[in-house]
XYZ file of C-alpha atoms in Angstrom:
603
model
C 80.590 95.214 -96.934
C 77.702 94.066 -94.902
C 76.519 96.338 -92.494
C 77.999 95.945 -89.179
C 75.511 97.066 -86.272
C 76.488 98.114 -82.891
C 75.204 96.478 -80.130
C 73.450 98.429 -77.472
C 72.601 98.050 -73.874
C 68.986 99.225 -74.560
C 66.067 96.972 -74.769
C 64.641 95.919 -78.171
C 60.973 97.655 -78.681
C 59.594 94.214 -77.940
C 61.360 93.386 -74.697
C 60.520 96.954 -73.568
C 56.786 96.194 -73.852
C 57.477 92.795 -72.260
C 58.996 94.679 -69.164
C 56.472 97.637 -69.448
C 53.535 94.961 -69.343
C 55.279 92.751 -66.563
C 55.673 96.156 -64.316
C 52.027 96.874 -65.059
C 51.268 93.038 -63.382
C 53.225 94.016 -60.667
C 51.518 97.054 -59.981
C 48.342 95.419 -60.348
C 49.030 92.626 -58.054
C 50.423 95.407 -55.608
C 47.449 97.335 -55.614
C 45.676 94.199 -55.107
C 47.281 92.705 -52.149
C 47.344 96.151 -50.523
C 43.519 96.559 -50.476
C 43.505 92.842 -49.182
C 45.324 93.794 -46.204
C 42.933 96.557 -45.409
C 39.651 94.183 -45.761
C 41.472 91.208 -43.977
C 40.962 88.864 -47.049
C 42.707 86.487 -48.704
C 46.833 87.445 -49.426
C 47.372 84.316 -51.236
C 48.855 86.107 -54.134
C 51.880 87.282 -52.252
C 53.573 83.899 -52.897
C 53.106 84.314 -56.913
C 54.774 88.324 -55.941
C 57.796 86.858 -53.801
C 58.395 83.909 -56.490
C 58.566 86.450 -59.710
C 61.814 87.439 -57.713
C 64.062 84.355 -58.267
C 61.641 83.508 -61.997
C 62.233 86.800 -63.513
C 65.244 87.200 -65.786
C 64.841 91.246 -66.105
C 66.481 93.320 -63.689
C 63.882 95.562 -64.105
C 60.364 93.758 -63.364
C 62.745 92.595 -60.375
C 63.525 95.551 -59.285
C 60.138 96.086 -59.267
C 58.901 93.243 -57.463
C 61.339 93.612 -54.752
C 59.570 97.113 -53.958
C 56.399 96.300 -54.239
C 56.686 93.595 -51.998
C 58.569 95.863 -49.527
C 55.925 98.214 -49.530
C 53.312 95.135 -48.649
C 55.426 93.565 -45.610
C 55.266 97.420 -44.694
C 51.461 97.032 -44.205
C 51.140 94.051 -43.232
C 53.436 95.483 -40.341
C 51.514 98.285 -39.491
C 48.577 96.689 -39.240
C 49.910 94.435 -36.874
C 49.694 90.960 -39.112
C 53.231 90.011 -38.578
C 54.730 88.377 -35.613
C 52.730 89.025 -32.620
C 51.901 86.507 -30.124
C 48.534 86.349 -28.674
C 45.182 85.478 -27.754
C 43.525 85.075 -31.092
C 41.973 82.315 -33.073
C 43.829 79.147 -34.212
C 42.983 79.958 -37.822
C 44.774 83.619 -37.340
C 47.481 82.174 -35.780
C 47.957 79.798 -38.587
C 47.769 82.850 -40.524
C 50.437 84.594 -39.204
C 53.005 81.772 -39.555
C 52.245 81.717 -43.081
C 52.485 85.347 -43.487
C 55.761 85.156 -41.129
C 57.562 82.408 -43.522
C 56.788 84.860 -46.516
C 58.750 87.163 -45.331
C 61.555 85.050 -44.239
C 61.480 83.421 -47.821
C 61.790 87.502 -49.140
C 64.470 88.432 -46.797
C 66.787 85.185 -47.968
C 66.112 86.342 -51.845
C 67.020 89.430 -50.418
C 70.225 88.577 -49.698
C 71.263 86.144 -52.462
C 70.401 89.654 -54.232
C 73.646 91.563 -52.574
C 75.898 89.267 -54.939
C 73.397 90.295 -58.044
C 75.740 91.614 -61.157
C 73.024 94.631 -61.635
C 73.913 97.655 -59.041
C 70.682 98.647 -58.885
C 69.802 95.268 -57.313
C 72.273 95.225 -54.912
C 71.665 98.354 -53.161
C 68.242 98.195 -54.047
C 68.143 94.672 -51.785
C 70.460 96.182 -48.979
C 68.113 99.651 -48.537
C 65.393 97.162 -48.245
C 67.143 94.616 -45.957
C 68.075 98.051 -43.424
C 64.343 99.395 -43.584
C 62.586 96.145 -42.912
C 64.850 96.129 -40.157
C 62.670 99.254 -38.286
C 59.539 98.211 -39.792
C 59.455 93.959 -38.433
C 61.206 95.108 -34.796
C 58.142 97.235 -34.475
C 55.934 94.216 -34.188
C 58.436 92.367 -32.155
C 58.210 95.128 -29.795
C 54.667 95.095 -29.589
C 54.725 92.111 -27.669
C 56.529 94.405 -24.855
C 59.773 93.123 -24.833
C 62.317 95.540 -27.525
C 64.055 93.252 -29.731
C 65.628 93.276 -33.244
C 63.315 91.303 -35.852
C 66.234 88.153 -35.441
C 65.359 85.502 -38.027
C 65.297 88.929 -40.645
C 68.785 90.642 -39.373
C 70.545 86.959 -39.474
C 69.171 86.816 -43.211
C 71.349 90.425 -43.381
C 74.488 88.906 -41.859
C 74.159 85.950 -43.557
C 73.984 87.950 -46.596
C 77.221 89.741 -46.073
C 79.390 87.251 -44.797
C 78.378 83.536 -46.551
C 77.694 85.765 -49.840
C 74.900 83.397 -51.235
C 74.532 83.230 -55.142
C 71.917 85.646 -56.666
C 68.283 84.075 -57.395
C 67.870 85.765 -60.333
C 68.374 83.072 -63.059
C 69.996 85.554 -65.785
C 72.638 86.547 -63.219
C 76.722 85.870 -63.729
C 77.702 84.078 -60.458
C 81.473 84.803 -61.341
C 80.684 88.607 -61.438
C 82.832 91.083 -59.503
C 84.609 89.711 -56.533
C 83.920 85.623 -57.328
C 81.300 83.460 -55.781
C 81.267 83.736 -52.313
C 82.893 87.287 -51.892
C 80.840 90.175 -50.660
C 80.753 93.000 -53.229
C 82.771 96.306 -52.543
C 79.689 98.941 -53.299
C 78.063 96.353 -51.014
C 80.740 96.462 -48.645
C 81.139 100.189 -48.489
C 77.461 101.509 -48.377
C 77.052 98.886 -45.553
C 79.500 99.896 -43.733
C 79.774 103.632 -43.646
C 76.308 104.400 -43.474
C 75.314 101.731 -40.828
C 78.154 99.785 -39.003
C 80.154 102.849 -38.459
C 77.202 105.008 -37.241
C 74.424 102.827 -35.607
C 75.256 101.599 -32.399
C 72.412 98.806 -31.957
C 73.263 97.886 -35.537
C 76.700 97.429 -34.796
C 76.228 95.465 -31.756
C 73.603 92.987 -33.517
C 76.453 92.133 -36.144
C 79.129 91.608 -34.124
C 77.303 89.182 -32.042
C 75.293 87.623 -34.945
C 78.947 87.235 -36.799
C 80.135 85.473 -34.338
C 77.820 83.024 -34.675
C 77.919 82.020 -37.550
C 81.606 82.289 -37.844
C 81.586 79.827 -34.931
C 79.030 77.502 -36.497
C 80.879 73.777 -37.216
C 78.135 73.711 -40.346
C 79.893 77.051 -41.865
C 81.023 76.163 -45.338
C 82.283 79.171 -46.468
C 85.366 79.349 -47.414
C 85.649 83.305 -47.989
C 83.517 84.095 -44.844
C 86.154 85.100 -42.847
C 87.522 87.351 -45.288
C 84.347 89.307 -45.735
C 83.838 89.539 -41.932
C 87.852 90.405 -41.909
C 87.007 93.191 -44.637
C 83.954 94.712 -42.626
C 85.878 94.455 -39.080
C 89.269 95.846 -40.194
C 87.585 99.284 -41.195
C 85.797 98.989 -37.983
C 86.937 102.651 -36.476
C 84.221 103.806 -34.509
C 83.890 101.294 -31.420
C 82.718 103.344 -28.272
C 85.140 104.430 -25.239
C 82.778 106.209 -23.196
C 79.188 105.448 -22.343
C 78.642 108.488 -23.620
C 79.576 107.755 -27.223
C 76.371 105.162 -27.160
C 73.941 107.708 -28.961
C 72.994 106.446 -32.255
C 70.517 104.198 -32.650
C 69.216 102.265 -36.356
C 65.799 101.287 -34.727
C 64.320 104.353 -32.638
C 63.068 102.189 -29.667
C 66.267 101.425 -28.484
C 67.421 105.236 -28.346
C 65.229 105.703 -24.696
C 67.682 104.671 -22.489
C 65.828 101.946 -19.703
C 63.978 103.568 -16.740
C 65.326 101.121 -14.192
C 68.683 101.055 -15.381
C 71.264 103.485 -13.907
C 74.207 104.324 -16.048
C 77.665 104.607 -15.175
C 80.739 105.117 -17.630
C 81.816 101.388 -16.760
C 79.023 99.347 -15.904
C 75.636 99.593 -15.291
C 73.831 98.897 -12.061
C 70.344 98.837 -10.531
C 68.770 99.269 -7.366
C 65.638 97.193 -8.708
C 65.714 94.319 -10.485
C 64.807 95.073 -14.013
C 62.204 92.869 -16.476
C 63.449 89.863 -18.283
C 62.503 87.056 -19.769
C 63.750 84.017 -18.382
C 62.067 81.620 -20.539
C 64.617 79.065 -22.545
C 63.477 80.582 -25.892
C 64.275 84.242 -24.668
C 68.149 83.287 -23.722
C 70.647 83.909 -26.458
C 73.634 82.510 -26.722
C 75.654 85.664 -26.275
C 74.109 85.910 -22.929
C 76.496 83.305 -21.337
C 79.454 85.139 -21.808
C 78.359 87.879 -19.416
C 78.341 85.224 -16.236
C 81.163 87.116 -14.584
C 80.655 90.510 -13.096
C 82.035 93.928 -15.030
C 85.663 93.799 -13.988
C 85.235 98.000 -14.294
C 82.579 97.721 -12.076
C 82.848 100.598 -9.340
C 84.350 99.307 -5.830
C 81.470 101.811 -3.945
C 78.840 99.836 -5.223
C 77.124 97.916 -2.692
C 77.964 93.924 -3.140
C 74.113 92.984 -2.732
C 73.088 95.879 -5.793
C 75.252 94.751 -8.598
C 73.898 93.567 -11.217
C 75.195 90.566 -13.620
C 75.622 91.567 -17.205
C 73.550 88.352 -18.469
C 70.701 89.725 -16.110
C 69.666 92.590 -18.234
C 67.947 92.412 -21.350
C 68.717 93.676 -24.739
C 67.578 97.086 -24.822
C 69.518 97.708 -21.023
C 72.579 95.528 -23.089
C 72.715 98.234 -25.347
C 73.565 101.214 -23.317
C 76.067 99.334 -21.479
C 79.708 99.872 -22.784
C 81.040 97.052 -21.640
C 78.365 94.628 -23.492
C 79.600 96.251 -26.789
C 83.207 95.270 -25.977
C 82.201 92.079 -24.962
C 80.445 91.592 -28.947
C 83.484 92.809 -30.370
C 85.705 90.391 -28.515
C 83.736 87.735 -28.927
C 83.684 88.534 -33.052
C 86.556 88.316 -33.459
C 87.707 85.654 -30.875
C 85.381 83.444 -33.322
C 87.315 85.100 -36.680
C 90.970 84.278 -35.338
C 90.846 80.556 -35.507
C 89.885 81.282 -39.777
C 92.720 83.623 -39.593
C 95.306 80.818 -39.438
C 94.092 79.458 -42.368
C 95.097 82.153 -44.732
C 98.670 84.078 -44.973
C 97.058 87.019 -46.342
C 94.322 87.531 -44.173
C 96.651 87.088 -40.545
C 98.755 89.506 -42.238
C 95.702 92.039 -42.679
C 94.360 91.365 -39.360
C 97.781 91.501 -37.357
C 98.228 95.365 -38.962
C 95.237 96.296 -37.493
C 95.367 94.506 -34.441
C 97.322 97.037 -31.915
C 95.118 100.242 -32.286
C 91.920 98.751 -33.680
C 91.347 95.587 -31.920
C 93.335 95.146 -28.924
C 92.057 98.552 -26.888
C 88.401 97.668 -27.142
C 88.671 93.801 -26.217
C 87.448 92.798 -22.515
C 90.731 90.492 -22.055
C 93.194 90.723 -24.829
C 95.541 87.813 -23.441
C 92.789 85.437 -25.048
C 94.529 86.153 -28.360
C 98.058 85.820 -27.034
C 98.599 82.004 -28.424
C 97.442 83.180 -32.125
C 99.999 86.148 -31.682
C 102.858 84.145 -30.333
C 102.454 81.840 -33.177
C 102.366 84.140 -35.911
C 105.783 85.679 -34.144
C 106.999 82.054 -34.424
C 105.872 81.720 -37.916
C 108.706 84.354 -38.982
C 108.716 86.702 -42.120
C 106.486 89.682 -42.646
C 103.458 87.650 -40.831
C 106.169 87.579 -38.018
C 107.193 91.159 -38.180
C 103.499 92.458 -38.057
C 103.007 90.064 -34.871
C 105.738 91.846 -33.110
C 103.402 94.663 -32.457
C 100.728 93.160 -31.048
C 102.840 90.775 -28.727
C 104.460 93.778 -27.111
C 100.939 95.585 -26.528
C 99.822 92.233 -24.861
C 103.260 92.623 -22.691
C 103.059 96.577 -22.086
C 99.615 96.867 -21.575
C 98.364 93.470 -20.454
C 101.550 91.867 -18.597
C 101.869 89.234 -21.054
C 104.720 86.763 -19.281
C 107.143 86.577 -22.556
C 110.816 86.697 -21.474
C 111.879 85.736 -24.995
C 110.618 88.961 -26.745
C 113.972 90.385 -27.173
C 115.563 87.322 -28.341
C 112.579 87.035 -30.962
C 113.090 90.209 -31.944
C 116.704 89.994 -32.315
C 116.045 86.806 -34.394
C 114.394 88.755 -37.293
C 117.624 91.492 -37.586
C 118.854 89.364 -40.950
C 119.752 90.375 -44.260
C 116.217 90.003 -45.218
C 114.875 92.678 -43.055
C 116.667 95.547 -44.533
C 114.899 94.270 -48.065
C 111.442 93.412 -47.278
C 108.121 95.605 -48.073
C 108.106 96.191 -44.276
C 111.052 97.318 -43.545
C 110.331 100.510 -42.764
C 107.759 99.353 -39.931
C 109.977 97.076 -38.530
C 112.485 100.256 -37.725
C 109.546 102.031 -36.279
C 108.450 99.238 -34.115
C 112.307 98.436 -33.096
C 112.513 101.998 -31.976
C 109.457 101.135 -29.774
C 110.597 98.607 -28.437
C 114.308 99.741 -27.617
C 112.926 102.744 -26.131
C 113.222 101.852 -21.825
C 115.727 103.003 -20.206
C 115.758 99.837 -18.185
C 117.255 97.718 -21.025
C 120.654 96.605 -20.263
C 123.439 97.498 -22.235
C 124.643 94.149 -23.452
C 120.964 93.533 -25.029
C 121.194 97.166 -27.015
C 124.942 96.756 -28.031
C 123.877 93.112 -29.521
C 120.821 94.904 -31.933
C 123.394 97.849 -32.538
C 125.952 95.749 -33.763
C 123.903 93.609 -35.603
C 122.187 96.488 -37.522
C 125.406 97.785 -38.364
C 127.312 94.561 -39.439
C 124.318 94.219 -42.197
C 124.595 97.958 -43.200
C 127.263 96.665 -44.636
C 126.008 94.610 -47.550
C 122.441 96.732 -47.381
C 121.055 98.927 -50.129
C 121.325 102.507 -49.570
C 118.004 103.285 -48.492
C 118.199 100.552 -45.677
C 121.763 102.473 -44.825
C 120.204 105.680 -44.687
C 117.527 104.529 -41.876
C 120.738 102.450 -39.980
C 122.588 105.542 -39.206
C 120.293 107.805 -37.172
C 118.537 104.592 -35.866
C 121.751 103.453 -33.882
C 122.954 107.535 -33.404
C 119.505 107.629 -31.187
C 120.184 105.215 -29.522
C 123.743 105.470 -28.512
C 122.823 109.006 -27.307
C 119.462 107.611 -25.358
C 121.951 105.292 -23.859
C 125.779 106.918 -23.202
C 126.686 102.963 -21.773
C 127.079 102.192 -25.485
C 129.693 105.205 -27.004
C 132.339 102.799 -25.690
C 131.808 101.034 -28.264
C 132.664 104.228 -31.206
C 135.730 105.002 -28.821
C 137.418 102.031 -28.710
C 141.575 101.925 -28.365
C 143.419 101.197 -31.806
C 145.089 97.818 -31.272
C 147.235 95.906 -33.319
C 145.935 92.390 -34.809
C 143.030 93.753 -33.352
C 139.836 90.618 -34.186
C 136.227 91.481 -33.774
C 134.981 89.574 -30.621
C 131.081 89.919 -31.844
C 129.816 86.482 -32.186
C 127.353 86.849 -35.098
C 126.325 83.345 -35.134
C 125.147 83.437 -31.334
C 121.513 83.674 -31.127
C 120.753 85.218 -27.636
C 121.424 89.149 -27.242
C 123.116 89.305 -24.263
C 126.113 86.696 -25.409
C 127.125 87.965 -28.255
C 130.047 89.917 -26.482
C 128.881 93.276 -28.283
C 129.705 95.558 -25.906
C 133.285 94.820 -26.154
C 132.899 95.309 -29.849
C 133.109 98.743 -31.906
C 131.023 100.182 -34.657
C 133.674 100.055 -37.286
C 131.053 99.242 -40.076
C 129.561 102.696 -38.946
C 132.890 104.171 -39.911
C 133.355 102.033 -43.186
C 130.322 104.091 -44.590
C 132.626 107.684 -44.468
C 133.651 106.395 -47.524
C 130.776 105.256 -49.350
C 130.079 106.097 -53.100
C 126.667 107.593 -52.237
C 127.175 111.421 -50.581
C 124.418 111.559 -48.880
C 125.350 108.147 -46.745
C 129.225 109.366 -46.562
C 128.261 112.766 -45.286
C 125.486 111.078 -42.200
C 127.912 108.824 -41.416
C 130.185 111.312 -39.688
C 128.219 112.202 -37.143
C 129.705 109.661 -35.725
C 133.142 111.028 -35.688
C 131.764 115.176 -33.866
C 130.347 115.327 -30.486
C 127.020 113.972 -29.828
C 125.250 117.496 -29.774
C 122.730 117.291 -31.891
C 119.282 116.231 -31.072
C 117.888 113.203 -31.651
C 116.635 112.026 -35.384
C 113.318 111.992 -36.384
C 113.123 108.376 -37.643
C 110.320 109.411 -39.934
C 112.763 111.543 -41.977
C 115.035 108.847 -42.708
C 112.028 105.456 -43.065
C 110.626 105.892 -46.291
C 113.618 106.346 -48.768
C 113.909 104.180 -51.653
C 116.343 103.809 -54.833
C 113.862 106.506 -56.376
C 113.494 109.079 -53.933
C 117.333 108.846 -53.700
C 117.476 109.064 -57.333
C 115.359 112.075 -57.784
C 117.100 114.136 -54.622
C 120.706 113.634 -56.513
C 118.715 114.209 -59.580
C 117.606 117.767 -58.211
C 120.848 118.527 -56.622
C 121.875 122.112 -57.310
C 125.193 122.014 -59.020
C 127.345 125.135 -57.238
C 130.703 124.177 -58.771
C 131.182 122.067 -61.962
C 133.383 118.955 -62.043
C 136.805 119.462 -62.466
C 136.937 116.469 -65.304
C 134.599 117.924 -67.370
C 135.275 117.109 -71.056
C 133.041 118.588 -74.023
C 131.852 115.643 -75.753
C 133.410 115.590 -79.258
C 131.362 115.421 -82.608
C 131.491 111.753 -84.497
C 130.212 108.053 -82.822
C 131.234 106.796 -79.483
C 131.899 103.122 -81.042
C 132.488 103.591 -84.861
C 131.052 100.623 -86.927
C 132.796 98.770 -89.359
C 131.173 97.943 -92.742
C 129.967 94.512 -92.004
C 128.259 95.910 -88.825
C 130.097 95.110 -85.939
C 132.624 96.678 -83.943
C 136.111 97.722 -85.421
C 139.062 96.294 -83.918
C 140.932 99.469 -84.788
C 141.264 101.486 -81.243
C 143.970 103.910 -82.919
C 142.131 106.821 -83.587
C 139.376 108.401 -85.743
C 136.127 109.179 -84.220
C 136.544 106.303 -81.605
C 136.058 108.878 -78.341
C 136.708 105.477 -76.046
C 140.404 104.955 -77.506
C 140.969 108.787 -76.319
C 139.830 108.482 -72.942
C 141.394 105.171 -72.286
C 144.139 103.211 -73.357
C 143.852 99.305 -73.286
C 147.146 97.680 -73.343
């Protein structure tokens, strides 16, 4: 046999002294450039660095090159090369635009780097990516204005959220998640160790997300599901000024001198320095033309200051300019939203505690929620959540809630995956006292007329669902006390789709009843609470929402036994269904070792 070797993931001998020579070049050419930056000569070289990032095919002499580059834009940082307007010559200014569009060209390898199939690369290019962040603000700041390092950060975003291909030639584009989709180590590191902690960070993404989620050029088509993937584990979005302590880039932790903090807004006796010039006006500026609508009523009408009026660093210790990001985020991700099934469905299950509460108006979002009610089905169910928070909280004008609601009470409901948040949310929403009868005894009614043709675990959350109510609301027992009458005919109106026709009230739970005799003991036995005084206290739903044919199975299955059945039969030595000697079944049920024939008799 010929000899079969097994392939390894090491390097050959030559191809490790082709990397080990190629790291020593980079090193050299490092060393180099480093000593040029000292003596202010000639840093033409860095272009040949920068381009061995998207030439070389190992991992390794890129990995390499991406540091030692790093390490040179750190210099050239520190010793103030990069980015700073002023009075120099021509020939250093042309200097520093050259030395300015090397670094943009490094940042955008950077980030085709995040969707590298080598680990090492990825976070290798996001650590980078973070630190460059502290090291190019610094000479943005220098100028006297604090300011993120913008062209580098929207590199970042861009990174994360259009998901470019890798520059490295030798890379699989089709690696991981698929072209286009950001990486889940990628993902992850991003976003516990930076979006969830840094404040500033946090606030640059949301706004720089939303522009390019709003751009009519984007060409993504997975964009919004990366932002969707970042927001939706979004947890830590400040509630109190006070919460507005962590800060990526250690400029913008001093708090401004002429701006006076409140827990709502933020106003100034002086007027504090901005730049007014066009080139210093962002776009997420214009969405602060109105005044803080928490702003405090004490505050004297000629000292308030607009929101647009203060500049970044003042924006960034203002609450309200943090919710004002976040709405505007994702006000720019909803219209993607209705593109994709999957993703409304993830966004709508977030939507009441994670993205509602920290919006400045959440009726802007009312028409996408309305229509996703509309749409029906699970998308439909979700929406129900959010659409009552906008009418709770926000006095949403929706008099056909209930009749929505009572739309999606089908046979469907007591089989789909959400069924058990659908009860939960029902609960919620049957909860006021101020509901009128007829509207309550139309959802009992309904919910027990399907109980009827429901599988057992949809049964099981039925019963204490309409017991709490009934006792919440005693204008309902008439209908489990209801005279006996002969030729007696149900006058609920199933087909009728508004709750407060259907003539329920006059109705009576007999389907309620029907279940005292069903097969399963556990449904028979709940079911007669209906029949004893309404005593006990109230059910707690969360008891009863999560049953399924297995749980079911396995609490019969673990039953103690106290007394055995009184049909017990020892099970008799020999074959159930005796074969005959051509294989099949004998015809013969007379006798023998057929145990059927002496159970039963067929005549």
């Amino acid at each position: 046999m010929p000899d079969k070797r097994l392939k390894t993931s090491l390097p050959t001998s030559r191809k490790r002294q082709k990397t080990s020579s190629s790291n020593e070049d980079v090193k050299s050419l490092e060393q180099s450039l480093l000593v040029a930056v000292q003596a202010g000569s000639s840093l033409n070289p860095l272009s040949d660095l920068i381009a061995l990032v998207s030439s070389s095919s190992d991992p390794q002499t890129t990995h390499s090159v991406i540091y030692a580059v790093y390490r040179i834009v750190v210099a050239l940082s520190q010793a103030g090369k990069l980015g700073q307007e002023g009075n120099g010559t021509e020939e250093a200014k042309i200097v520093r635009q050259w030395l300015d569009a090397r670094v943009a060209s490094f940042s955008e390898l950077l980030a085709g780097l995040l969707k590298d199939d080598e680990k090492a690369l990825r976070m290798g290019a996001l650590e980078i990516m973070l630190s460059l962040i502290i090291h190019l603000s610094k000479s943005v700041s220098a100028t006297g204005r604090l300011d993120i390092h913008l062209s580098h950060f929207r590199h970042l975003v861009h990174g994360l959220l259009v998901c470019p291909p890798s520059p490295r030639p030798t890379s699989d584009p089709g690696y991981g998640q698929g072209p286009g989709r950001i990486e889940i180590d990628v993902r992850d590191k991003f976003l516990e160790e930076n979006l969830t902690v840094h404040d500033d960070l946090r606030w640059f993404f949301l706004r720089e997300a939303a522009v390019i989620m709003s751009s009519p050029s984007l060409k993504s088509p997975n964009a919004a599901h990366n932002l969707l993937s970042l927001l939706e584990k979004l947890d830590t979005m400040p509630t109190d000024v006070k919460e507005i302590n962590a800060f990526w880039i250690p400029e913008f932790a001093k708090r401004p001198k002429k701006a006076q903090q409140s827990d709502h807004n933020q106003s100034s006796d002086t007027e504090d320095e901005q730049d007014n010039t066009p080139e210093a006006v962002d776009d997420w500026r214009t969405f602060f033309d109105e005044l803080d609508q928490n702003a405090s009523a004490k505050t004297p009408k000629g000292k308030r200051r607009r929101l647009n009026q203060l500049s970044v660093h003042a924006a960034l210790h203002v609450l309200h300019s943090h919710r004002v990001q976040f709405s505007n985020c994702w006000l720019a991700l909803v219209p993607h939203l209705a593109e994709s099934q999957l993703l409304s469905t993830r966004a709508l299950a977030v939507l009441h505690r994670g993205v509602l509460p920290h919006m400045t108006r959440p009726i802007q979002v009312m028409d996408w929620v309305a229509g996703c009610v509309d749409h029906g089905g699970s998308i439909g169910l979700l929406g129900l959540n959010g659409l009552f928070t906008l009418i709770r909280d926000h006095n949403l004008d929706y008099p056909d809630f209930y009749t929505r609601l009572y739309a999606f009470i089908d046979r469907d409901v007591m089989h789909l995956k959400h069924r058990a948040r659908f009860f939960r949310l029902t609960e919620l929403f049957l909860s006021s006292i101020h509901l009128p009868a007829t509207l309550l005894a139309s959802f009992v009614k309904r919910l027990s007329r399907l109980s009827l043709t429901a599988p057992p675990p949809a049964i099981i959350m039925t019963i204490p669902f309409v017991y709490n109510i009934l006792r919440k609301h005693p204008a309902l027992m008439i209908m489990i006390h209801q005279e006996p009458q002969d030729n007696y005919q149900d006058p609920f109106d199933p087909n009728e789709t508004s709750p407060l026709l259907t003539n329920a009230l006059s109705s009576s739970l007999w389907e309620l009843a029907a279940h005292q005799n069903h097969y399963l003991t556990s449904i028979s036995t709940l079911s007669k609470i209906f029949s004893s005084p309404f005593t006990k206290m109230p059910y707690a739903m969360e008891e009863f929402l999560d049953h399924t044919y297995t749980t079911l199975f396995a609490t019969e299955a673990k039953r103690n036994i106290k007394k055995d059945p009184a049909m017990i039969l020892q099970f008799p030595a020999g074959k159930v269904f005796p074969a005959t000697s051509d294989g099949g079944i004998t015809g013969d049920y007379g006798g023998g070792d057929d145990v059927v024939s002496e159970l039963w008799s067929f005549g």
